[in-house]
CSV table of C-alpha atoms in Angstrom, one decimal:
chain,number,residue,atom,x,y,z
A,176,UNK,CA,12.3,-0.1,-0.2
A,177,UNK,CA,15.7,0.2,-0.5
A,178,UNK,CA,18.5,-2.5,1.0
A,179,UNK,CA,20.3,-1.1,4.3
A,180,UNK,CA,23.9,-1.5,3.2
A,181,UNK,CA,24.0,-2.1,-0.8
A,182,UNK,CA,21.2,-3.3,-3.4
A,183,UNK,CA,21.7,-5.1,-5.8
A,184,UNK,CA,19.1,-3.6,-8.8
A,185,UNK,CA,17.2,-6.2,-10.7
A,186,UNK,CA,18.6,-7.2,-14.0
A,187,UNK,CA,16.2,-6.0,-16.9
A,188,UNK,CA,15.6,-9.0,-19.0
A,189,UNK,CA,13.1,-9.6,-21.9
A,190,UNK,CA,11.2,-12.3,-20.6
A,191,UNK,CA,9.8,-10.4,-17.7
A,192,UNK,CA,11.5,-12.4,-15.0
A,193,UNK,CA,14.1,-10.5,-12.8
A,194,UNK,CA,16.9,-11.1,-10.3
A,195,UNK,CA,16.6,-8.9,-7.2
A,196,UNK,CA,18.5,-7.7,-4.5
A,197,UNK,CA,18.3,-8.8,-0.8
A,198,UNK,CA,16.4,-5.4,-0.6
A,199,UNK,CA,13.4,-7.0,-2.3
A,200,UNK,CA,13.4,-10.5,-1.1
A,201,UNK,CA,13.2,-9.1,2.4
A,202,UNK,CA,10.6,-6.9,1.9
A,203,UNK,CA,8.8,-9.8,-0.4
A,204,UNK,CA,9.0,-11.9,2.9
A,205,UNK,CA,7.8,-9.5,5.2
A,206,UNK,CA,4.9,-8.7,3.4
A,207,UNK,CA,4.3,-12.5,2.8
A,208,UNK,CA,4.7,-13.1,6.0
A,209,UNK,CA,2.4,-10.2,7.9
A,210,UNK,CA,-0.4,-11.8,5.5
A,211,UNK,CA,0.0,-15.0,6.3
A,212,UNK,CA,-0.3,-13.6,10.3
A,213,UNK,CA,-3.4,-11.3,8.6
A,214,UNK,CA,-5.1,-14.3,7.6
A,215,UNK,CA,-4.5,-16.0,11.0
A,216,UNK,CA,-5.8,-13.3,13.0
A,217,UNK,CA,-9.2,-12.1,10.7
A,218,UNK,CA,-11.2,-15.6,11.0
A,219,UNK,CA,-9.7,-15.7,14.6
A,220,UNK,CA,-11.4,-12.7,15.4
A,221,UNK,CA,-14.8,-13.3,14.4
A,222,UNK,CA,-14.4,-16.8,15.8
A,223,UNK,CA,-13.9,-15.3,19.0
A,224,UNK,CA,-16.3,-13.3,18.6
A,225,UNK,CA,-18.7,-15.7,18.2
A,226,UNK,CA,-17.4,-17.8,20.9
A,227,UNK,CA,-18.1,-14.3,23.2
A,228,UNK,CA,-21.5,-13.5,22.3
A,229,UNK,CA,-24.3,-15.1,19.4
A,230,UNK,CA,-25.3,-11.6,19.1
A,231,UNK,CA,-25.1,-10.6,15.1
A,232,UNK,CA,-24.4,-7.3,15.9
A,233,UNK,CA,-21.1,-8.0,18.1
A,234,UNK,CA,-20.0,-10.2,15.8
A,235,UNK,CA,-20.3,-7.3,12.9
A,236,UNK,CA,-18.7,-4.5,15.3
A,237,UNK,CA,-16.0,-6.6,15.5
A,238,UNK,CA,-15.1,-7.1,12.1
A,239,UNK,CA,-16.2,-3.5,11.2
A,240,UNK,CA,-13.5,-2.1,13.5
A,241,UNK,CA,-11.0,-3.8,11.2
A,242,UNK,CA,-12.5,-2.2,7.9
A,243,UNK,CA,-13.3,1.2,9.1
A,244,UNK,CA,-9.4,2.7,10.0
A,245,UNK,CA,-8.4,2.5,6.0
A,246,UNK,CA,-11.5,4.7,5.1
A,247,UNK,CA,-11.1,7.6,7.4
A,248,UNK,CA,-7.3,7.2,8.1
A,249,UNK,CA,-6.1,6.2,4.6
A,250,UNK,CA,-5.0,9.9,3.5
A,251,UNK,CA,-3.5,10.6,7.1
A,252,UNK,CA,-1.0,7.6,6.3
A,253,UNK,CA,0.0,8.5,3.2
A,254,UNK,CA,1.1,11.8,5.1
A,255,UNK,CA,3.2,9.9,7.9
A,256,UNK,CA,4.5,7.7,5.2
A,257,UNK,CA,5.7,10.6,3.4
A,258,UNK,CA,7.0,12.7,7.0
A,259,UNK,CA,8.8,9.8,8.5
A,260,UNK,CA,11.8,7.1,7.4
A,261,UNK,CA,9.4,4.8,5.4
A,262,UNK,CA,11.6,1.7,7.1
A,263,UNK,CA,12.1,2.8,10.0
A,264,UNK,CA,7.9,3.1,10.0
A,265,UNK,CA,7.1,-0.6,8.8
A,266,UNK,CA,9.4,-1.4,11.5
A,267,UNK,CA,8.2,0.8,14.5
A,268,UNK,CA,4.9,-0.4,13.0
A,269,UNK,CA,4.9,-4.1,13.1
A,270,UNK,CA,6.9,-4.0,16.4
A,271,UNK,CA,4.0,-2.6,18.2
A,272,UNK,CA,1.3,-4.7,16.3
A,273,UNK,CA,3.6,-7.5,17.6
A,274,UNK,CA,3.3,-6.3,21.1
A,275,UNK,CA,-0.3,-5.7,20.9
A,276,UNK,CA,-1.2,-8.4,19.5
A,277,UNK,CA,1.0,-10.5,22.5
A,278,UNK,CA,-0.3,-9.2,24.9
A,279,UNK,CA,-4.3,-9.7,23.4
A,280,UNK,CA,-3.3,-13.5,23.2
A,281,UNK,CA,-2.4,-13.5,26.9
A,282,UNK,CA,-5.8,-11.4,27.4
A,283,UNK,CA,-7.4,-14.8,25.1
A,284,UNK,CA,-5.7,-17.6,27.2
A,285,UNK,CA,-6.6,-16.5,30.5
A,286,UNK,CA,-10.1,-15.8,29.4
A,287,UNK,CA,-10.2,-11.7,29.6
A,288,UNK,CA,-10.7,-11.2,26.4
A,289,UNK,CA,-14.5,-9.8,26.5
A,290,UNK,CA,-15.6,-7.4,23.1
A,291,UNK,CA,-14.4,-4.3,24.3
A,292,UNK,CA,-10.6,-6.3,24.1
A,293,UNK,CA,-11.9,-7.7,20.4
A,294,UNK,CA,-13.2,-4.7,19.2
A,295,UNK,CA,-10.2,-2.6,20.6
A,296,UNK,CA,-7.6,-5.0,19.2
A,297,UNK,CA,-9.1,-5.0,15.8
A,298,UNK,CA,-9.5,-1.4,15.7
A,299,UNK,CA,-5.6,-0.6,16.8
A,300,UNK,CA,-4.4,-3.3,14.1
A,301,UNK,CA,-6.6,-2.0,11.3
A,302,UNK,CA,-5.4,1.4,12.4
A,303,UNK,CA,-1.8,1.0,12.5
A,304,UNK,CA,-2.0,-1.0,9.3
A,305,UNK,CA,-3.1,1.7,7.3
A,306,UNK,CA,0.5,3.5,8.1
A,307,UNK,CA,2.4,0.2,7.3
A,308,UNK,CA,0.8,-0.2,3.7
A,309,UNK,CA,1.3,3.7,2.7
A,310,UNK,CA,5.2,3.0,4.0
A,311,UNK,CA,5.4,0.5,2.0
A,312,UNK,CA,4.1,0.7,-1.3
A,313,UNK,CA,6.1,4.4,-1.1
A,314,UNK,CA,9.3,2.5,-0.2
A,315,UNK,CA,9.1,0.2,-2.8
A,316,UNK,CA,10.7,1.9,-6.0
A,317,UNK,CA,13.8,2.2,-3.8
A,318,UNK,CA,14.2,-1.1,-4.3
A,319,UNK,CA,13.2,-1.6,-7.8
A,320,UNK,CA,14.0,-0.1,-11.0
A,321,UNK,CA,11.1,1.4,-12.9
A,322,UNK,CA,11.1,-1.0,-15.8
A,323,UNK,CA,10.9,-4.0,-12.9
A,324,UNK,CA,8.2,-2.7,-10.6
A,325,UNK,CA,5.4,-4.4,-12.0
A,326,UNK,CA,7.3,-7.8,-11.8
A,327,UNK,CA,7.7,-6.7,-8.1
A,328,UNK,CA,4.5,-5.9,-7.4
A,329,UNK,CA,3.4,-9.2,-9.2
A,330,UNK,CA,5.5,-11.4,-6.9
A,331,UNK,CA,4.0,-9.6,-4.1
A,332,UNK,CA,0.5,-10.1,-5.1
A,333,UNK,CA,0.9,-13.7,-5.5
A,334,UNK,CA,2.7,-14.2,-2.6
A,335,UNK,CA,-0.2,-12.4,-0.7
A,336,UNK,CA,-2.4,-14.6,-2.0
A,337,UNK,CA,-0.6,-17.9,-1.2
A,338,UNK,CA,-0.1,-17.1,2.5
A,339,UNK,CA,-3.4,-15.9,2.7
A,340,UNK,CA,-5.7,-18.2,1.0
A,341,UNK,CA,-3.8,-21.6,1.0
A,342,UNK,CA,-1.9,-21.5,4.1
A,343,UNK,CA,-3.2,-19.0,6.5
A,344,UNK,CA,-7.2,-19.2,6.1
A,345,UNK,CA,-7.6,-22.7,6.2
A,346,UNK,CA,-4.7,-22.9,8.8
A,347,UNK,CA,-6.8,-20.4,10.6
A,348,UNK,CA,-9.3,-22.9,11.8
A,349,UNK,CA,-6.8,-25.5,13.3
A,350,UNK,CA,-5.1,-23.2,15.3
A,351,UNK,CA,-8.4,-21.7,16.8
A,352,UNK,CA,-9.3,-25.4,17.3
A,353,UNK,CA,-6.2,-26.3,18.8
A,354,UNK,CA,-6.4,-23.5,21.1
A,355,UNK,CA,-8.1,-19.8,21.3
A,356,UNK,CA,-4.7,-17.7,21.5
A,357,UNK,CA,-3.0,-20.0,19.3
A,358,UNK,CA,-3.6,-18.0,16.3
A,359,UNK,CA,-3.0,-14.5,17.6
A,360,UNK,CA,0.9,-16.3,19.1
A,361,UNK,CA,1.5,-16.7,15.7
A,362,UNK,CA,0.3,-13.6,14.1
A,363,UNK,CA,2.6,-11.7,16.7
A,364,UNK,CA,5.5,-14.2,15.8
A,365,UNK,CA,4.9,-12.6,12.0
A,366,UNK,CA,5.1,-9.2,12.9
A,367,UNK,CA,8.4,-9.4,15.0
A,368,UNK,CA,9.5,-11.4,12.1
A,369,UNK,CA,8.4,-8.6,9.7
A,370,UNK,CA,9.7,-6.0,12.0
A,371,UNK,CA,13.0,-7.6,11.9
A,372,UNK,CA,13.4,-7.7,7.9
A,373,UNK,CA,12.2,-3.9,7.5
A,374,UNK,CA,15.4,-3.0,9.5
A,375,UNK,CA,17.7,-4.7,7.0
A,376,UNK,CA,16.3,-2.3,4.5
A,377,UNK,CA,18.0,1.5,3.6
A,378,UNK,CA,16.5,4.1,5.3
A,379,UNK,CA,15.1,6.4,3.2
A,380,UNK,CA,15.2,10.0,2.8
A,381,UNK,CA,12.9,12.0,5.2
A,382,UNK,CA,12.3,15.6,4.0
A,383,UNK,CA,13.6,18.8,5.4
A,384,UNK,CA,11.4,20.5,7.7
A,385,UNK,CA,11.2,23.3,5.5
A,386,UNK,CA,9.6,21.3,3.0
A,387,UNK,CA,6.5,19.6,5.1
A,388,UNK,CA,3.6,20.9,6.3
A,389,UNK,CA,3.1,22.3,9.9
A,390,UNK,CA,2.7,18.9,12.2
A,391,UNK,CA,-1.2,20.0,13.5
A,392,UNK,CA,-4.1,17.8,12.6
A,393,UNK,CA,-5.7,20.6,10.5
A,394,UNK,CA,-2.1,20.9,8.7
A,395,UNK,CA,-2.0,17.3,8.2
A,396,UNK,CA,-5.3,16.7,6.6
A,397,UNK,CA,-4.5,19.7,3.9
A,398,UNK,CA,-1.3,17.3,4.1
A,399,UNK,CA,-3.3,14.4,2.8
A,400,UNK,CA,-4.9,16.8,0.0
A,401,UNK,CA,-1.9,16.6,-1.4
A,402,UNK,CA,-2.7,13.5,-2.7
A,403,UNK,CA,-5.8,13.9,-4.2
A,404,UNK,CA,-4.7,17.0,-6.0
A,405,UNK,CA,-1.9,15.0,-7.6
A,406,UNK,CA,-4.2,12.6,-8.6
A,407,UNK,CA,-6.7,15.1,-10.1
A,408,UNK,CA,-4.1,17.3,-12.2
A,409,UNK,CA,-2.7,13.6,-13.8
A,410,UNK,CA,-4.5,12.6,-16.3
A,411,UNK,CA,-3.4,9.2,-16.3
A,412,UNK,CA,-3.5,8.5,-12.7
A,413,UNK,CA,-7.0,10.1,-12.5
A,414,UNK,CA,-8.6,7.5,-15.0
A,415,UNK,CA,-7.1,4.8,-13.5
A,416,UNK,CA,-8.5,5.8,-10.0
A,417,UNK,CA,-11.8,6.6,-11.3
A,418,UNK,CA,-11.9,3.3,-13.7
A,419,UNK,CA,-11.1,1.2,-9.8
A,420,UNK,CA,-13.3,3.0,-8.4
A,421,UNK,CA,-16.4,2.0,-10.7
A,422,UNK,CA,-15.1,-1.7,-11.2
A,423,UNK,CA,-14.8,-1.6,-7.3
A,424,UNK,CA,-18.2,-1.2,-7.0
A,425,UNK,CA,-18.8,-3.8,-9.3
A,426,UNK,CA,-16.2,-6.8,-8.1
A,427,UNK,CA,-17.9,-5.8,-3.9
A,428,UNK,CA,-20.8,-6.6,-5.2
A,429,UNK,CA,-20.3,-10.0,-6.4
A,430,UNK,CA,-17.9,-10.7,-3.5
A,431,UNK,CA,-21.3,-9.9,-1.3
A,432,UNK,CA,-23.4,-12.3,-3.1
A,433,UNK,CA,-20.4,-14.8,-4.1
A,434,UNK,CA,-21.2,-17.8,-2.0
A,435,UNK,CA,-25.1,-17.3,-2.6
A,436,UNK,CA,-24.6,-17.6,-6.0
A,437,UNK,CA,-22.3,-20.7,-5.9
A,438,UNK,CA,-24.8,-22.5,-3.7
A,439,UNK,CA,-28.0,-21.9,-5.1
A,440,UNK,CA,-26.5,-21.1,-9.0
A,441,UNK,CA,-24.2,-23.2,-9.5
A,442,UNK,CA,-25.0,-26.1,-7.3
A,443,UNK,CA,-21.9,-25.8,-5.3
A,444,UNK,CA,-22.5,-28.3,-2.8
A,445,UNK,CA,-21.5,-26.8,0.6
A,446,UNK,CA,-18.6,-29.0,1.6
A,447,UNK,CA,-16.6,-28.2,-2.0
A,448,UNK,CA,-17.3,-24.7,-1.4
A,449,UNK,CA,-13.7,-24.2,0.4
A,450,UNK,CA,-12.4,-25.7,-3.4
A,451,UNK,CA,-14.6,-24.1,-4.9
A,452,UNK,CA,-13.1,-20.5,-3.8
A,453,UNK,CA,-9.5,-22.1,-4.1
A,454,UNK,CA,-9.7,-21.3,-8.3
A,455,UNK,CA,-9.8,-17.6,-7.1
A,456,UNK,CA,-6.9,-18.2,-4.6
A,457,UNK,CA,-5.1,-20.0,-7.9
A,458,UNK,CA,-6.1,-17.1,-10.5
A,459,UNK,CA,-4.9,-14.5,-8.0
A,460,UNK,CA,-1.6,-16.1,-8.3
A,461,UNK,CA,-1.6,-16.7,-11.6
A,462,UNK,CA,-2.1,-12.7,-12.5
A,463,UNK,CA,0.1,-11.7,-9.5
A,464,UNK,CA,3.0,-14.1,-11.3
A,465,UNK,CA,2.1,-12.8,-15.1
A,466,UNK,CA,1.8,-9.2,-14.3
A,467,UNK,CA,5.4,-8.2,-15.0
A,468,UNK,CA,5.1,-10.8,-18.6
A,469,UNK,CA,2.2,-8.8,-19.1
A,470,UNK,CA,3.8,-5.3,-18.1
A,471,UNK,CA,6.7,-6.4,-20.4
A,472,UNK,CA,5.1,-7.5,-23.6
A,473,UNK,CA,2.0,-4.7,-23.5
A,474,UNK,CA,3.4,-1.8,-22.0
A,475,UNK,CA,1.5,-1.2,-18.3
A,476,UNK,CA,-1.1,1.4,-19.5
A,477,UNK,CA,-2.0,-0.9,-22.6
A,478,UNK,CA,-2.1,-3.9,-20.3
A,479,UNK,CA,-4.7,-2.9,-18.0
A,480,UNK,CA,-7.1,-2.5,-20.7
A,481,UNK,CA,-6.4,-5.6,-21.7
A,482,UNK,CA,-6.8,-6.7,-18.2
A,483,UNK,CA,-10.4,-5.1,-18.0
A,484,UNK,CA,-11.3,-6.8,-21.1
A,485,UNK,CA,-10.3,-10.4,-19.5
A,486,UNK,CA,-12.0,-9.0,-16.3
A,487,UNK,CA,-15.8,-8.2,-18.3
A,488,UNK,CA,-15.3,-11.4,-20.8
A,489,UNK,CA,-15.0,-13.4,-16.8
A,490,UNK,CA,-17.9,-12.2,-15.2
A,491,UNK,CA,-20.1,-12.4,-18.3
A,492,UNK,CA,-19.3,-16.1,-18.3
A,493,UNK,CA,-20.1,-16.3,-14.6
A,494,UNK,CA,-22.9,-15.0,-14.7
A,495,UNK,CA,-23.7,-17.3,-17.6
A,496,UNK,CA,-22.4,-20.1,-15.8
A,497,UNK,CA,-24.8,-22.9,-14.0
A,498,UNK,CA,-22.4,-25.3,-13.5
A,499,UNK,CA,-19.1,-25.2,-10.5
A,500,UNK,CA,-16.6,-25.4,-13.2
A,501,UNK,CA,-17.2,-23.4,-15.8
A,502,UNK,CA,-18.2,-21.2,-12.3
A,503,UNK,CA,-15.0,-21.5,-11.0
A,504,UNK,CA,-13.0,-21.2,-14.5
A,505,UNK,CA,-14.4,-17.7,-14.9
A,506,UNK,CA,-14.0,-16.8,-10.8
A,507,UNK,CA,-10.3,-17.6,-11.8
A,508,UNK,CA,-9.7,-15.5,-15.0
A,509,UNK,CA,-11.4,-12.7,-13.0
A,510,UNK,CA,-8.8,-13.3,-9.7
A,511,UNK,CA,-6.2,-13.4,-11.9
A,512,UNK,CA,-7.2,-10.1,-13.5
A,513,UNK,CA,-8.1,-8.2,-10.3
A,514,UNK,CA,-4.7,-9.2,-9.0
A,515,UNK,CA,-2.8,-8.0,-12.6
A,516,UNK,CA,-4.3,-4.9,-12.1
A,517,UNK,CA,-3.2,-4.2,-8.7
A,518,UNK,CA,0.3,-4.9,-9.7
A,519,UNK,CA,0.2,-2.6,-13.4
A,520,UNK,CA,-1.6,0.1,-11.2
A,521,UNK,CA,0.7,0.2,-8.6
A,522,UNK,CA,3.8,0.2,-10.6
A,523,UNK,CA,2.5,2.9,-12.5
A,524,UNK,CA,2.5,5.2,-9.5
A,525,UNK,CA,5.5,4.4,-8.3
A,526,UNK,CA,6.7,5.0,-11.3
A,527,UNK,CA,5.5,8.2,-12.2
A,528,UNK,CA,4.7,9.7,-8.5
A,529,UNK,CA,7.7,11.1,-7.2
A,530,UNK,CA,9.2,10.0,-4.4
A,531,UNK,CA,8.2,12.8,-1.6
A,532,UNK,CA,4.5,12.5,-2.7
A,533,UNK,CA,4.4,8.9,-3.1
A,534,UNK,CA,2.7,7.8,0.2
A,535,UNK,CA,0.0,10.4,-0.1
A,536,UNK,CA,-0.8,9.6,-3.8
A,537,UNK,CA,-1.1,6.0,-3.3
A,538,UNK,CA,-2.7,6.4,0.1
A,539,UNK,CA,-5.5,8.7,-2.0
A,540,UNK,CA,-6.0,6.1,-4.4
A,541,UNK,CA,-6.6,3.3,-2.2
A,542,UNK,CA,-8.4,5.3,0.1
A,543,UNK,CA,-11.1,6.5,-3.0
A,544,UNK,CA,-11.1,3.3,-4.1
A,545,UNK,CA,-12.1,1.2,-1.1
A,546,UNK,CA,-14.8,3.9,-0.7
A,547,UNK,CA,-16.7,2.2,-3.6
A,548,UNK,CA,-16.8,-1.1,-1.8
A,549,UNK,CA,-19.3,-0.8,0.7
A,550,UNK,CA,-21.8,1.1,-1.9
A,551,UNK,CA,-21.5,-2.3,-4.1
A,552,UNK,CA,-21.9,-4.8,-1.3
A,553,UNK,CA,-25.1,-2.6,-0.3
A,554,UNK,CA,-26.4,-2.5,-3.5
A,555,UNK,CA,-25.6,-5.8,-4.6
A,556,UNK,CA,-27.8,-7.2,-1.4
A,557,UNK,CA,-31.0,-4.7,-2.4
A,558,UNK,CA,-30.7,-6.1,-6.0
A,559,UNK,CA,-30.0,-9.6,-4.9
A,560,UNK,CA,-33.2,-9.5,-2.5
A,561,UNK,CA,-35.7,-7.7,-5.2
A,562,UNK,CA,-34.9,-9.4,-8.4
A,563,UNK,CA,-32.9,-12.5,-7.7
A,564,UNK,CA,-29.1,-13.3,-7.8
A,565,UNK,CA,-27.9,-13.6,-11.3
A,566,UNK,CA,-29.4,-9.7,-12.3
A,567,UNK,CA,-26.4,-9.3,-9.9
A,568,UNK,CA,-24.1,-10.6,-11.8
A,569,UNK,CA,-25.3,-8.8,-15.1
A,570,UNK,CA,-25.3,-5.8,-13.4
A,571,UNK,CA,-21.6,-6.9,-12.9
A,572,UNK,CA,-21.0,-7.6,-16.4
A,573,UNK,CA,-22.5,-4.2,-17.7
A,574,UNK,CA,-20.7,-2.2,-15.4
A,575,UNK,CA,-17.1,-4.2,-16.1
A,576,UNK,CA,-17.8,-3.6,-20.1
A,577,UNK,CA,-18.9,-0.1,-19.7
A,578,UNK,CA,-15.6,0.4,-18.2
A,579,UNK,CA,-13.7,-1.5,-20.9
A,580,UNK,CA,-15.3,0.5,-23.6
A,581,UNK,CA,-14.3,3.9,-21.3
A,582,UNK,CA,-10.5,2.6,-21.1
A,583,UNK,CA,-10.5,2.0,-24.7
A,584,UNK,CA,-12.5,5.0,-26.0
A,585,UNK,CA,-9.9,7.6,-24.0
A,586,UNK,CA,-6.8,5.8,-23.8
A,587,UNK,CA,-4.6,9.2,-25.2
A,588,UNK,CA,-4.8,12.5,-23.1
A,589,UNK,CA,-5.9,15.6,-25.1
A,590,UNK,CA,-2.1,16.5,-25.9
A,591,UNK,CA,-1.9,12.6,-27.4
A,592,UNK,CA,1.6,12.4,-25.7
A,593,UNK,CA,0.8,9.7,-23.1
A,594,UNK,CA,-1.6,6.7,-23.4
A,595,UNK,CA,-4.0,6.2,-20.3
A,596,UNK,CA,-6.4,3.3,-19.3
């Protein structure tokens, strides 16, 4: 995203650290802080839920409204994010979550909240969330230059994962403790918040009318297409998709079983489990933080090989592992890769993508790849339940080194003029 009045572009240095602009750090906070009000609101939710009705099924309807938006609305935001002022979007965006999600917190204190409120709120969010993220990983190399973006991206995966996994999910469980509506005051304080900084930032070009599609539904989904085609005719981009989509598969899976497999593995004892988990929390920041060292020193195509080599060489020990630490060692190598990859991939499309097709491409991208997760989890539970938890995690090991040896075996398209993953 680009600042409102000037930017100040980040200095290239050698040592992979950069100086940025108020563009950045306001952007950097606003994401940081929507997280931390994401991370509030989630366990709130199902709390709530809970709290409503013991019924498994309301509980699950509840937090499947919140996962389904991305996989049937992903392209359409990439198409909005791409129409529209990308700022002027994050900000129209998080002002109305803000608003909705006042207004369910009144619903929560007076005791209205039944699970057609639950379910509707979670739905909206989810839905208009899938518009903020395509705005704003499109609105991002306006800030950035392109040598720098992976240090960017870095900061803001490990920012993420601060706010979300040290301060906002135990935090979670206070405020709900404190007080029902407690957490959703907050979360609504962190969207006005975020609102507020996605002002300060340029707005950015919005295309001629000429130049877009006809505004229909029909028009926007061939819209969305545009995406996937871009994707399709890149070599590059198109082996990095498919290589997320296949290790996406793979990391579901062993996010599905995950806390099995610490209990009854690795004798995690159920009151550590909270520390347990934190290594992944500390390896996601970690990778977030090296990414643009890594981005620097490698190259980014030639580090995320590297990355899915770290990533197989992890989960191999895992699943070797029958102790917490080692257990938690190799949980935080692999965090730390899945996070270095998120940052390498995304600077890599914003990058490359240009600018008036960004928010499709890199809506089409997460959109295919969060497809894959649901397949692992349900797989990972039928081969969990037949033949036991650790054939899980080799499953996960053979799928992570058959990727490896893919990246590696075609890292140079047919002309040999670019190198690809």
């Amino acid at each position: 995203m680009s600042d409102m009045t000037t930017v100040t572009r980040s200095a290239a240095r050698s040592d992979g650290r950069v100086r940025t602009g108020g563009g950045y750090r306001a952007l950097w906070t606003a994401t940081v802080v929507s997280r931390l009000g994401d991370t509030l609101r989630t366990p709130a939710l199902a709390l709530l839920a809970a709290s409503v009705s013991r019924d498994p099924r309301v509980v699950a309807a509840v937090v499947a409204a919140g996962q389904l938006p991305p996989l049937f609305l992903g392209l359409l935001g990439g198409v909005y994010a791409d129409r529209w002022d990308r700022r002027r979007t994050m900000a129209t965006v998080d002002g109305l979550r803000a608003v909705l999600v006042a207004g369910f917190a009144l619903l929560v204190a007076t005791g209205e909240a039944g699970i057609v409120a639950l379910v509707g709120c979670a739905l909206l969010l989810a839905t208009l969330g899938v518009l903020f993220d395509s705005a704003a990983f499109a609105v991002l190399p306006g800030i950035m230059p392109a040598d720098r973006l992976a240090v960017a991206n870095g900061r803001l995966q490990a920012g993420t994962a601060v706010a979300g996994g040290f301060v906002g999910a135990p935090l979670s469980g206070v405020l709900f403790a404190l007080s029902a509506a407690l957490p959703f005051v907050v979360d609504a304080v962190t969207f006005t918040l975020a609102a507020l900084l996605a002002l300060t930032l340029r707005p950015t070009p919005v295309p001629a009318p000429s130049a877009l599609h006809p505004v229909g539904p029909g028009a926007a989904w061939r819209a969305a297409g545009d995406g996937l085609r871009w994707i399709w005719r890149d070599a590059t981009l198109r082996r990095i998709t498919g290589l997320t989509v296949v290790t996406n598969l793979a990391t579901s899976g062993l996010v599905a079983i995950i806390v099995l497999y610490a209990l009854e593995v690795l004798t995690v004892p159920a009151a550590g489990y909270g520390l347990f988990m934190a290594a992944a929390m500390l390896g996601a920041l970690a990778g977030g933080l090296c990414a643009g060292r890594i981005a620097t020193r490698l190259g980014t195509l030639p580090g995320l090989r590297w990355v899915l080599v770290a990533e197989t060489i992890a989960v191999a020990a895992l699943s070797a592992a029958r102790h917490p630490v080692p257990g938690a060692i190799a949980l935080a190598v692999f965090s730390a890769g899945t996070a270095t990859w998120n940052a390498l991939w995304s600077a890599y499309g914003q990058r490359n993508v240009p600018a008036e097709l960004l928010g499709r491409v890199g809506s089409a991208q997460r959109t295919v790849g969060m497809l894959a997760a649901p397949v692992g989890a349900i797989l990972a539970g039928a081969l969990g339940s037949a033949a036991g938890l650790p054939p899980v995690l080799y499953a996960a090991t053979a799928v992570f080194a058959l990727a490896t040896a893919a990246s590696w075996l075609t890292r140079h398209t047919a002309s040999g003029a670019a190198s690809v993953p």
